[in-house]
């Protein structure tokens, strides 16, 4: 089983610790991981801005970088969704089809490929889980409140089994944080307001550590936490599962 | 010329923090009512699928079903009219009124129950100019008619107003006590006012929720009974419908009535579900079937299924952007996510900011009772906006530049290193300058680390 690690551009540049935690976690779980050095980005920033034609070169580079691997694992539901869903505008060569099929969000890979249901980590903190929309509704990694009242999903399944953890029960379990790629600056007022409302929900219900499967949502939410000096520590799910402490 | 785009209007809306909170919570309350009505129905997801498939079939055979509907309606004694666009629709309505309602020495009086199509056609203004008095009889519609505002929601047209605002409006127009804000007293004032209008009306206009090809009859859903009051008292009934309102058979109707009110307001069914088949003795019934851009949308493979919409408004109630920007920020008859995929079909240049008024969270698609893939269509409209050169120049060239950098690993690595270096040394006041960096208005930038992940990997693992 040849497994490659894909560290999305903004994680590479701004959140290297999330990349390190992902790599260490996968290695602890017995996976031999390759990291192709020529990787850059999945192409989503341009595509969501209405410029997917400009992204074709980035798509081609991504496929070229990762086509030789059986699995491509990444700590981002959003990038995974983009590759699976939106790489349909380039020629569907065997390599493109293989890459679209092989890319996995980290927790999905742990649960459904490695078949690991529990990770032995102590995490005695009150944790609020932010569901990223692309992971939740895009990849169907968690139930959507439009469909059912049962709140469950891949990340919460793993989190619940950590020793000492308490999960926050939010008023709105799956409301978008308002990041939305270039939306965060193009629609700054609404984006910021959505983020503030998410943080208020977490504060109201006692979150001390805020986590999620997508650094993009967390970067936006952390930006608000820091501006407000709110007593919340933001960590990516890979960091928690790797045994890092707040 | 003075057209403002969605971000500008949304920013203005957000200036009032408390009111934005109130608007968001009011709409979220409706979304939660919807959830409570939906969760106990075990077959709700199957109903959505069925409703979507019936509409798929109907849209693929729309020409035949429209003709079948017309033939059966004519057999029932209804007069059927066809309008290619809004202007034709309005002219037809006026011609019907002029020929069927002879009144001397005064304006013709029309009572209208809620119809988004007539909003779309701007019928009221047209008729008023031609000496026809139009009174909207849905309470919310009447409130915004007094205030000369467009609806901000397709089911709850005055949802942007608080009871204090309504009290103010009624004080001005209906003479209620200044400062009165008791909903019961205000509603009673509206009821008395509207009863007079119903009794005096010459003609009643309604929308159409569903038109049944098999029977030639149509169905109007209201909660206030105002459609029935209007139609049963006036001599002439005009019903305006878009071509997409057709369903093939009567037994398909219950699929939609079960979905419509639950999705819209969390009710099991609307208070009134009125079936109209033929005119009463001595009265006239007309149906105006309107295209107004719908066949063009039907011809767009990626967007045709937006015509499945049954106008429940659930996508607005669920949309975190709509709830925090208000219906008027969309500046289109149908606001919210569904409006953002319908409007570019009508005028791409004017409405080019709407497909971007979304985080693509996908909640709209999951809540839609007829399974329109709204967020997928938003993404696709964005590409068309890009291809038609309607993006702001900074975005267009910025994205082209970014795409180049991201397809050249060495340039990307170096660019990232330089950017991080700059972020680390530049003063906070400069990196967080709010006029240059919108991100920084409400948020801190992430700390720029010394090493990227790649640099760490190279140093520690190679």
JSON list of C-alpha atoms in Angstrom, two decimals, chain A residues 38-232:
[
{"chain": "A", "resi": 38, "resn": "UNK", "atom": "CA", "xyz": [6.77, 19.00, -5.65]},
{"chain": "A", "resi": 39, "resn": "UNK", "atom": "CA", "xyz": [3.18, 19.24, -4.36]},
{"chain": "A", "resi": 40, "resn": "UNK", "atom": "CA", "xyz": [1.48, 22.63, -4.09]},
{"chain": "A", "resi": 41, "resn": "UNK", "atom": "CA", "xyz": [-2.32, 22.99, -4.02]},
{"chain": "A", "resi": 42, "resn": "UNK", "atom": "CA", "xyz": [-5.51, 21.28, -5.20]},
{"chain": "A", "resi": 43, "resn": "UNK", "atom": "CA", "xyz": [-6.64, 24.33, -7.19]},
{"chain": "A", "resi": 44, "resn": "UNK", "atom": "CA", "xyz": [-9.76, 25.13, -5.21]},
{"chain": "A", "resi": 45, "resn": "UNK", "atom": "CA", "xyz": [-9.08, 28.83, -4.47]},
{"chain": "A", "resi": 46, "resn": "UNK", "atom": "CA", "xyz": [-9.24, 29.77, -8.15]},
{"chain": "A", "resi": 47, "resn": "UNK", "atom": "CA", "xyz": [-12.11, 27.43, -9.00]},
{"chain": "A", "resi": 48, "resn": "UNK", "atom": "CA", "xyz": [-14.42, 28.67, -6.24]},
{"chain": "A", "resi": 49, "resn": "UNK", "atom": "CA", "xyz": [-13.76, 32.20, -7.45]},
{"chain": "A", "resi": 50, "resn": "UNK", "atom": "CA", "xyz": [-15.12, 31.39, -10.90]},
{"chain": "A", "resi": 51, "resn": "UNK", "atom": "CA", "xyz": [-11.73, 30.69, -12.50]},
{"chain": "A", "resi": 52, "resn": "UNK", "atom": "CA", "xyz": [-11.67, 26.92, -12.77]},
{"chain": "A", "resi": 53, "resn": "UNK", "atom": "CA", "xyz": [-10.32, 27.17, -16.31]},
{"chain": "A", "resi": 54, "resn": "UNK", "atom": "CA", "xyz": [-7.22, 28.83, -14.86]},
{"chain": "A", "resi": 55, "resn": "UNK", "atom": "CA", "xyz": [-6.91, 25.94, -12.39]},
{"chain": "A", "resi": 56, "resn": "UNK", "atom": "CA", "xyz": [-6.40, 23.28, -15.03]},
{"chain": "A", "resi": 57, "resn": "UNK", "atom": "CA", "xyz": [-2.62, 23.58, -14.83]},
{"chain": "A", "resi": 58, "resn": "UNK", "atom": "CA", "xyz": [-2.75, 23.14, -11.06]},
{"chain": "A", "resi": 59, "resn": "UNK", "atom": "CA", "xyz": [-5.03, 20.10, -11.46]},
{"chain": "A", "resi": 60, "resn": "UNK", "atom": "CA", "xyz": [-2.61, 18.58, -13.95]},
{"chain": "A", "resi": 61, "resn": "UNK", "atom": "CA", "xyz": [0.31, 19.22, -11.61]},
{"chain": "A", "resi": 62, "resn": "UNK", "atom": "CA", "xyz": [-1.56, 17.61, -8.71]},
{"chain": "A", "resi": 63, "resn": "UNK", "atom": "CA", "xyz": [-2.37, 14.50, -10.74]},
{"chain": "A", "resi": 64, "resn": "UNK", "atom": "CA", "xyz": [1.20, 14.29, -12.00]},
{"chain": "A", "resi": 65, "resn": "UNK", "atom": "CA", "xyz": [2.48, 14.52, -8.41]},
{"chain": "A", "resi": 66, "resn": "UNK", "atom": "CA", "xyz": [0.19, 11.90, -6.89]},
{"chain": "A", "resi": 67, "resn": "UNK", "atom": "CA", "xyz": [-0.84, 9.44, -9.62]},
{"chain": "A", "resi": 68, "resn": "UNK", "atom": "CA", "xyz": [1.64, 6.74, -8.57]},
{"chain": "A", "resi": 69, "resn": "UNK", "atom": "CA", "xyz": [0.10, 6.30, -5.09]},
{"chain": "A", "resi": 70, "resn": "UNK", "atom": "CA", "xyz": [-2.66, 3.95, -3.92]},
{"chain": "A", "resi": 71, "resn": "UNK", "atom": "CA", "xyz": [-3.88, 6.44, -1.32]},
{"chain": "A", "resi": 72, "resn": "UNK", "atom": "CA", "xyz": [-3.50, 10.19, -0.98]},
{"chain": "A", "resi": 73, "resn": "UNK", "atom": "CA", "xyz": [-4.25, 11.29, 2.57]},
{"chain": "A", "resi": 74, "resn": "UNK", "atom": "CA", "xyz": [-4.81, 14.90, 3.56]},
{"chain": "A", "resi": 75, "resn": "UNK", "atom": "CA", "xyz": [-5.94, 16.71, 6.72]},
{"chain": "A", "resi": 76, "resn": "UNK", "atom": "CA", "xyz": [-8.63, 18.59, 4.79]},
{"chain": "A", "resi": 77, "resn": "UNK", "atom": "CA", "xyz": [-12.17, 17.59, 3.89]},
{"chain": "A", "resi": 78, "resn": "UNK", "atom": "CA", "xyz": [-12.45, 20.62, 1.65]},
{"chain": "A", "resi": 79, "resn": "UNK", "atom": "CA", "xyz": [-9.49, 19.84, -0.61]},
{"chain": "A", "resi": 80, "resn": "UNK", "atom": "CA", "xyz": [-10.54, 16.17, -0.76]},
{"chain": "A", "resi": 81, "resn": "UNK", "atom": "CA", "xyz": [-14.02, 17.21, -1.85]},
{"chain": "A", "resi": 82, "resn": "UNK", "atom": "CA", "xyz": [-12.64, 19.54, -4.49]},
{"chain": "A", "resi": 83, "resn": "UNK", "atom": "CA", "xyz": [-10.44, 16.88, -6.06]},
{"chain": "A", "resi": 84, "resn": "UNK", "atom": "CA", "xyz": [-13.19, 14.27, -6.04]},
{"chain": "A", "resi": 85, "resn": "UNK", "atom": "CA", "xyz": [-15.94, 16.56, -7.24]},
{"chain": "A", "resi": 86, "resn": "UNK", "atom": "CA", "xyz": [-14.40, 19.22, -9.46]},
{"chain": "A", "resi": 87, "resn": "UNK", "atom": "CA", "xyz": [-11.58, 17.49, -11.31]},
{"chain": "A", "resi": 88, "resn": "UNK", "atom": "CA", "xyz": [-14.23, 16.58, -13.87]},
{"chain": "A", "resi": 89, "resn": "UNK", "atom": "CA", "xyz": [-13.28, 19.41, -16.23]},
{"chain": "A", "resi": 90, "resn": "UNK", "atom": "CA", "xyz": [-9.96, 17.88, -17.28]},
{"chain": "A", "resi": 91, "resn": "UNK", "atom": "CA", "xyz": [-9.62, 14.84, -19.50]},
{"chain": "A", "resi": 92, "resn": "UNK", "atom": "CA", "xyz": [-10.48, 11.75, -17.45]},
{"chain": "A", "resi": 93, "resn": "UNK", "atom": "CA", "xyz": [-7.29, 9.81, -18.09]},
{"chain": "A", "resi": 94, "resn": "UNK", "atom": "CA", "xyz": [-6.67, 6.68, -15.98]},
{"chain": "A", "resi": 95, "resn": "UNK", "atom": "CA", "xyz": [-4.31, 8.79, -13.82]},
{"chain": "A", "resi": 96, "resn": "UNK", "atom": "CA", "xyz": [-6.97, 11.46, -13.17]},
{"chain": "A", "resi": 97, "resn": "UNK", "atom": "CA", "xyz": [-9.58, 8.84, -12.34]},
{"chain": "A", "resi": 98, "resn": "UNK", "atom": "CA", "xyz": [-7.17, 7.07, -10.01]},
{"chain": "A", "resi": 99, "resn": "UNK", "atom": "CA", "xyz": [-6.26, 10.25, -8.15]},
{"chain": "A", "resi": 100, "resn": "UNK", "atom": "CA", "xyz": [-9.90, 11.27, -7.71]},
{"chain": "A", "resi": 101, "resn": "UNK", "atom": "CA", "xyz": [-10.67, 7.83, -6.28]},
{"chain": "A", "resi": 102, "resn": "UNK", "atom": "CA", "xyz": [-7.58, 7.57, -4.08]},
{"chain": "A", "resi": 103, "resn": "UNK", "atom": "CA", "xyz": [-7.76, 10.86, -2.23]},
{"chain": "A", "resi": 104, "resn": "UNK", "atom": "CA", "xyz": [-8.99, 10.57, 1.37]},
{"chain": "A", "resi": 105, "resn": "UNK", "atom": "CA", "xyz": [-9.62, 13.00, 4.17]},
{"chain": "A", "resi": 106, "resn": "UNK", "atom": "CA", "xyz": [-7.50, 11.92, 7.16]},
{"chain": "A", "resi": 107, "resn": "UNK", "atom": "CA", "xyz": [-10.25, 10.72, 9.53]},
{"chain": "A", "resi": 108, "resn": "UNK", "atom": "CA", "xyz": [-12.12, 8.98, 6.71]},
{"chain": "A", "resi": 109, "resn": "UNK", "atom": "CA", "xyz": [-8.85, 7.16, 5.88]},
{"chain": "A", "resi": 110, "resn": "UNK", "atom": "CA", "xyz": [-8.31, 6.16, 9.52]},
{"chain": "A", "resi": 111, "resn": "UNK", "atom": "CA", "xyz": [-11.81, 4.80, 9.97]},
{"chain": "A", "resi": 112, "resn": "UNK", "atom": "CA", "xyz": [-12.62, 3.34, 6.58]},
{"chain": "A", "resi": 113, "resn": "UNK", "atom": "CA", "xyz": [-9.29, 2.24, 5.15]},
{"chain": "A", "resi": 114, "resn": "UNK", "atom": "CA", "xyz": [-7.23, 1.48, 8.25]},
{"chain": "A", "resi": 115, "resn": "UNK", "atom": "CA", "xyz": [-10.43, 0.33, 10.03]},
{"chain": "A", "resi": 116, "resn": "UNK", "atom": "CA", "xyz": [-9.29, 1.91, 13.27]},
{"chain": "A", "resi": 117, "resn": "UNK", "atom": "CA", "xyz": [-12.15, 2.79, 15.62]},
{"chain": "A", "resi": 118, "resn": "UNK", "atom": "CA", "xyz": [-10.27, 4.04, 18.65]},
{"chain": "A", "resi": 119, "resn": "UNK", "atom": "CA", "xyz": [-7.05, 5.94, 19.27]},
{"chain": "A", "resi": 120, "resn": "UNK", "atom": "CA", "xyz": [-5.47, 5.67, 22.75]},
{"chain": "A", "resi": 121, "resn": "UNK", "atom": "CA", "xyz": [-5.07, 9.32, 23.67]},
{"chain": "A", "resi": 122, "resn": "UNK", "atom": "CA", "xyz": [-5.84, 11.21, 26.88]},
{"chain": "A", "resi": 123, "resn": "UNK", "atom": "CA", "xyz": [-7.55, 14.49, 26.21]},
{"chain": "A", "resi": 124, "resn": "UNK", "atom": "CA", "xyz": [-9.22, 15.72, 29.41]},
{"chain": "A", "resi": 125, "resn": "UNK", "atom": "CA", "xyz": [-10.74, 18.86, 27.93]},
{"chain": "A", "resi": 126, "resn": "UNK", "atom": "CA", "xyz": [-14.10, 20.22, 26.86]},
{"chain": "A", "resi": 127, "resn": "UNK", "atom": "CA", "xyz": [-13.94, 20.04, 23.09]},
{"chain": "A", "resi": 128, "resn": "UNK", "atom": "CA", "xyz": [-16.19, 21.76, 20.58]},
{"chain": "A", "resi": 129, "resn": "UNK", "atom": "CA", "xyz": [-16.26, 20.19, 17.13]},
{"chain": "A", "resi": 130, "resn": "UNK", "atom": "CA", "xyz": [-16.72, 22.45, 14.13]},
{"chain": "A", "resi": 131, "resn": "UNK", "atom": "CA", "xyz": [-18.04, 20.43, 11.19]},
{"chain": "A", "resi": 132, "resn": "UNK", "atom": "CA", "xyz": [-16.60, 21.69, 7.93]},
{"chain": "A", "resi": 133, "resn": "UNK", "atom": "CA", "xyz": [-19.36, 21.83, 5.33]},
{"chain": "A", "resi": 134, "resn": "UNK", "atom": "CA", "xyz": [-17.26, 20.18, 2.63]},
{"chain": "A", "resi": 135, "resn": "UNK", "atom": "CA", "xyz": [-16.44, 17.29, 4.95]},
{"chain": "A", "resi": 136, "resn": "UNK", "atom": "CA", "xyz": [-19.94, 17.01, 6.31]},
{"chain": "A", "resi": 137, "resn": "UNK", "atom": "CA", "xyz": [-22.26, 17.65, 3.38]},
{"chain": "A", "resi": 138, "resn": "UNK", "atom": "CA", "xyz": [-19.73, 17.30, 0.59]},
{"chain": "A", "resi": 139, "resn": "UNK", "atom": "CA", "xyz": [-18.13, 14.00, 1.62]},
{"chain": "A", "resi": 140, "resn": "UNK", "atom": "CA", "xyz": [-21.01, 12.92, 3.89]},
{"chain": "A", "resi": 141, "resn": "UNK", "atom": "CA", "xyz": [-18.60, 12.42, 6.81]},
{"chain": "A", "resi": 142, "resn": "UNK", "atom": "CA", "xyz": [-21.29, 13.52, 9.27]},
{"chain": "A", "resi": 143, "resn": "UNK", "atom": "CA", "xyz": [-25.07, 13.60, 9.40]},
{"chain": "A", "resi": 144, "resn": "UNK", "atom": "CA", "xyz": [-26.69, 16.83, 8.22]},
{"chain": "A", "resi": 145, "resn": "UNK", "atom": "CA", "xyz": [-29.35, 18.46, 10.37]},
{"chain": "A", "resi": 146, "resn": "UNK", "atom": "CA", "xyz": [-31.47, 19.06, 7.25]},
{"chain": "A", "resi": 147, "resn": "UNK", "atom": "CA", "xyz": [-31.83, 15.29, 6.95]},
{"chain": "A", "resi": 148, "resn": "UNK", "atom": "CA", "xyz": [-31.88, 13.97, 10.52]},
{"chain": "A", "resi": 149, "resn": "UNK", "atom": "CA", "xyz": [-31.87, 15.10, 14.12]},
{"chain": "A", "resi": 150, "resn": "UNK", "atom": "CA", "xyz": [-29.24, 12.50, 15.03]},
{"chain": "A", "resi": 151, "resn": "UNK", "atom": "CA", "xyz": [-25.90, 14.24, 15.50]},
{"chain": "A", "resi": 152, "resn": "UNK", "atom": "CA", "xyz": [-23.18, 11.83, 14.52]},
{"chain": "A", "resi": 153, "resn": "UNK", "atom": "CA", "xyz": [-20.20, 11.60, 12.23]},
{"chain": "A", "resi": 154, "resn": "UNK", "atom": "CA", "xyz": [-16.73, 10.22, 11.65]},
{"chain": "A", "resi": 155, "resn": "UNK", "atom": "CA", "xyz": [-14.81, 12.80, 13.67]},
{"chain": "A", "resi": 156, "resn": "UNK", "atom": "CA", "xyz": [-17.15, 12.78, 16.66]},
{"chain": "A", "resi": 157, "resn": "UNK", "atom": "CA", "xyz": [-17.00, 8.96, 16.72]},
{"chain": "A", "resi": 158, "resn": "UNK", "atom": "CA", "xyz": [-13.22, 9.06, 17.21]},
{"chain": "A", "resi": 159, "resn": "UNK", "atom": "CA", "xyz": [-13.28, 12.04, 19.55]},
{"chain": "A", "resi": 160, "resn": "UNK", "atom": "CA", "xyz": [-15.87, 10.50, 21.86]},
{"chain": "A", "resi": 161, "resn": "UNK", "atom": "CA", "xyz": [-13.51, 7.60, 22.60]},
{"chain": "A", "resi": 162, "resn": "UNK", "atom": "CA", "xyz": [-10.60, 9.74, 23.80]},
{"chain": "A", "resi": 163, "resn": "UNK", "atom": "CA", "xyz": [-9.97, 9.41, 27.53]},
{"chain": "A", "resi": 164, "resn": "UNK", "atom": "CA", "xyz": [-11.33, 12.22, 29.67]},
{"chain": "A", "resi": 165, "resn": "UNK", "atom": "CA", "xyz": [-12.85, 14.18, 26.80]},
{"chain": "A", "resi": 166, "resn": "UNK", "atom": "CA", "xyz": [-16.15, 16.04, 27.05]},
{"chain": "A", "resi": 167, "resn": "UNK", "atom": "CA", "xyz": [-17.82, 17.16, 23.82]},
{"chain": "A", "resi": 168, "resn": "UNK", "atom": "CA", "xyz": [-19.70, 20.44, 23.62]},
{"chain": "A", "resi": 169, "resn": "UNK", "atom": "CA", "xyz": [-23.38, 20.25, 22.72]},
{"chain": "A", "resi": 170, "resn": "UNK", "atom": "CA", "xyz": [-23.85, 23.21, 20.41]},
{"chain": "A", "resi": 171, "resn": "UNK", "atom": "CA", "xyz": [-27.06, 25.14, 19.81]},
{"chain": "A", "resi": 172, "resn": "UNK", "atom": "CA", "xyz": [-26.44, 24.91, 16.06]},
{"chain": "A", "resi": 173, "resn": "UNK", "atom": "CA", "xyz": [-24.53, 21.75, 15.32]},
{"chain": "A", "resi": 174, "resn": "UNK", "atom": "CA", "xyz": [-23.72, 22.26, 11.68]},
{"chain": "A", "resi": 175, "resn": "UNK", "atom": "CA", "xyz": [-23.95, 25.92, 10.79]},
{"chain": "A", "resi": 176, "resn": "UNK", "atom": "CA", "xyz": [-21.26, 27.09, 8.39]},
{"chain": "A", "resi": 177, "resn": "UNK", "atom": "CA", "xyz": [-18.43, 29.18, 9.91]},
{"chain": "A", "resi": 178, "resn": "UNK", "atom": "CA", "xyz": [-18.46, 31.66, 7.03]},
{"chain": "A", "resi": 179, "resn": "UNK", "atom": "CA", "xyz": [-14.94, 31.14, 5.71]},
{"chain": "A", "resi": 180, "resn": "UNK", "atom": "CA", "xyz": [-15.92, 30.07, 2.19]},
{"chain": "A", "resi": 181, "resn": "UNK", "atom": "CA", "xyz": [-12.60, 30.70, 0.39]},
{"chain": "A", "resi": 182, "resn": "UNK", "atom": "CA", "xyz": [-12.47, 34.15, -1.23]},
{"chain": "A", "resi": 183, "resn": "UNK", "atom": "CA", "xyz": [-15.94, 34.69, 0.29]},
{"chain": "A", "resi": 184, "resn": "UNK", "atom": "CA", "xyz": [-14.09, 35.57, 3.51]},
{"chain": "A", "resi": 185, "resn": "UNK", "atom": "CA", "xyz": [-12.87, 38.84, 1.97]},
{"chain": "A", "resi": 186, "resn": "UNK", "atom": "CA", "xyz": [-15.35, 39.39, -0.90]},
{"chain": "A", "resi": 187, "resn": "UNK", "atom": "CA", "xyz": [-18.26, 39.18, 1.57]},
{"chain": "A", "resi": 188, "resn": "UNK", "atom": "CA", "xyz": [-16.29, 40.28, 4.61]},
{"chain": "A", "resi": 189, "resn": "UNK", "atom": "CA", "xyz": [-19.26, 41.56, 6.64]},
{"chain": "A", "resi": 190, "resn": "UNK", "atom": "CA", "xyz": [-21.31, 38.37, 6.42]},
{"chain": "A", "resi": 191, "resn": "UNK", "atom": "CA", "xyz": [-18.26, 36.12, 6.72]},
{"chain": "A", "resi": 192, "resn": "UNK", "atom": "CA", "xyz": [-17.09, 37.82, 9.91]},
{"chain": "A", "resi": 193, "resn": "UNK", "atom": "CA", "xyz": [-20.57, 37.81, 11.37]},
{"chain": "A", "resi": 194, "resn": "UNK", "atom": "CA", "xyz": [-20.98, 34.09, 10.71]},
{"chain": "A", "resi": 195, "resn": "UNK", "atom": "CA", "xyz": [-17.66, 33.41, 12.41]},
{"chain": "A", "resi": 196, "resn": "UNK", "atom": "CA", "xyz": [-18.55, 35.53, 15.42]},
{"chain": "A", "resi": 197, "resn": "UNK", "atom": "CA", "xyz": [-21.84, 33.67, 15.80]},
{"chain": "A", "resi": 198, "resn": "UNK", "atom": "CA", "xyz": [-20.08, 30.29, 15.72]},
{"chain": "A", "resi": 199, "resn": "UNK", "atom": "CA", "xyz": [-17.60, 31.39, 18.37]},
{"chain": "A", "resi": 200, "resn": "UNK", "atom": "CA", "xyz": [-20.45, 32.75, 20.52]},
{"chain": "A", "resi": 201, "resn": "UNK", "atom": "CA", "xyz": [-22.20, 29.35, 20.32]},
{"chain": "A", "resi": 202, "resn": "UNK", "atom": "CA", "xyz": [-19.00, 27.60, 21.45]},
{"chain": "A", "resi": 203, "resn": "UNK", "atom": "CA", "xyz": [-18.40, 30.06, 24.29]},
{"chain": "A", "resi": 204, "resn": "UNK", "atom": "CA", "xyz": [-22.03, 29.84, 25.44]},
{"chain": "A", "resi": 205, "resn": "UNK", "atom": "CA", "xyz": [-21.78, 26.08, 25.67]},
{"chain": "A", "resi": 206, "resn": "UNK", "atom": "CA", "xyz": [-18.39, 25.82, 27.31]},
{"chain": "A", "resi": 207, "resn": "UNK", "atom": "CA", "xyz": [-15.91, 24.91, 24.57]},
{"chain": "A", "resi": 208, "resn": "UNK", "atom": "CA", "xyz": [-12.30, 25.17, 25.74]},
{"chain": "A", "resi": 209, "resn": "UNK", "atom": "CA", "xyz": [-10.69, 23.50, 22.75]},
{"chain": "A", "resi": 210, "resn": "UNK", "atom": "CA", "xyz": [-12.18, 24.08, 19.30]},
{"chain": "A", "resi": 211, "resn": "UNK", "atom": "CA", "xyz": [-11.37, 21.46, 16.68]},
{"chain": "A", "resi": 212, "resn": "UNK", "atom": "CA", "xyz": [-12.38, 20.36, 13.21]},
{"chain": "A", "resi": 213, "resn": "UNK", "atom": "CA", "xyz": [-11.27, 18.59, 10.08]},
{"chain": "A", "resi": 214, "resn": "UNK", "atom": "CA", "xyz": [-10.47, 21.66, 8.01]},
{"chain": "A", "resi": 215, "resn": "UNK", "atom": "CA", "xyz": [-7.78, 24.20, 8.81]},
{"chain": "A", "resi": 216, "resn": "UNK", "atom": "CA", "xyz": [-9.45, 26.76, 6.54]},
{"chain": "A", "resi": 217, "resn": "UNK", "atom": "CA", "xyz": [-12.53, 26.99, 8.81]},
{"chain": "A", "resi": 218, "resn": "UNK", "atom": "CA", "xyz": [-10.28, 26.89, 11.87]},
{"chain": "A", "resi": 219, "resn": "UNK", "atom": "CA", "xyz": [-7.99, 29.65, 10.56]},
{"chain": "A", "resi": 220, "resn": "UNK", "atom": "CA", "xyz": [-11.02, 31.92, 10.15]},
{"chain": "A", "resi": 221, "resn": "UNK", "atom": "CA", "xyz": [-12.44, 31.00, 13.56]},
{"chain": "A", "resi": 222, "resn": "UNK", "atom": "CA", "xyz": [-9.04, 31.32, 15.25]},
{"chain": "A", "resi": 223, "resn": "UNK", "atom": "CA", "xyz": [-8.71, 34.78, 13.71]},
{"chain": "A", "resi": 224, "resn": "UNK", "atom": "CA", "xyz": [-11.89, 35.80, 15.52]},
{"chain": "A", "resi": 225, "resn": "UNK", "atom": "CA", "xyz": [-10.92, 34.05, 18.78]},
{"chain": "A", "resi": 226, "resn": "UNK", "atom": "CA", "xyz": [-7.60, 35.92, 18.81]},
{"chain": "A", "resi": 227, "resn": "UNK", "atom": "CA", "xyz": [-9.18, 39.27, 17.97]},
{"chain": "A", "resi": 228, "resn": "UNK", "atom": "CA", "xyz": [-11.71, 38.80, 20.79]},
{"chain": "A", "resi": 229, "resn": "UNK", "atom": "CA", "xyz": [-9.15, 37.32, 23.19]},
{"chain": "A", "resi": 230, "resn": "UNK", "atom": "CA", "xyz": [-11.67, 34.53, 23.75]},
{"chain": "A", "resi": 231, "resn": "UNK", "atom": "CA", "xyz": [-10.60, 31.71, 26.12]},
{"chain": "A", "resi": 232, "resn": "UNK", "atom": "CA", "xyz": [-10.57, 29.05, 23.44]}
]
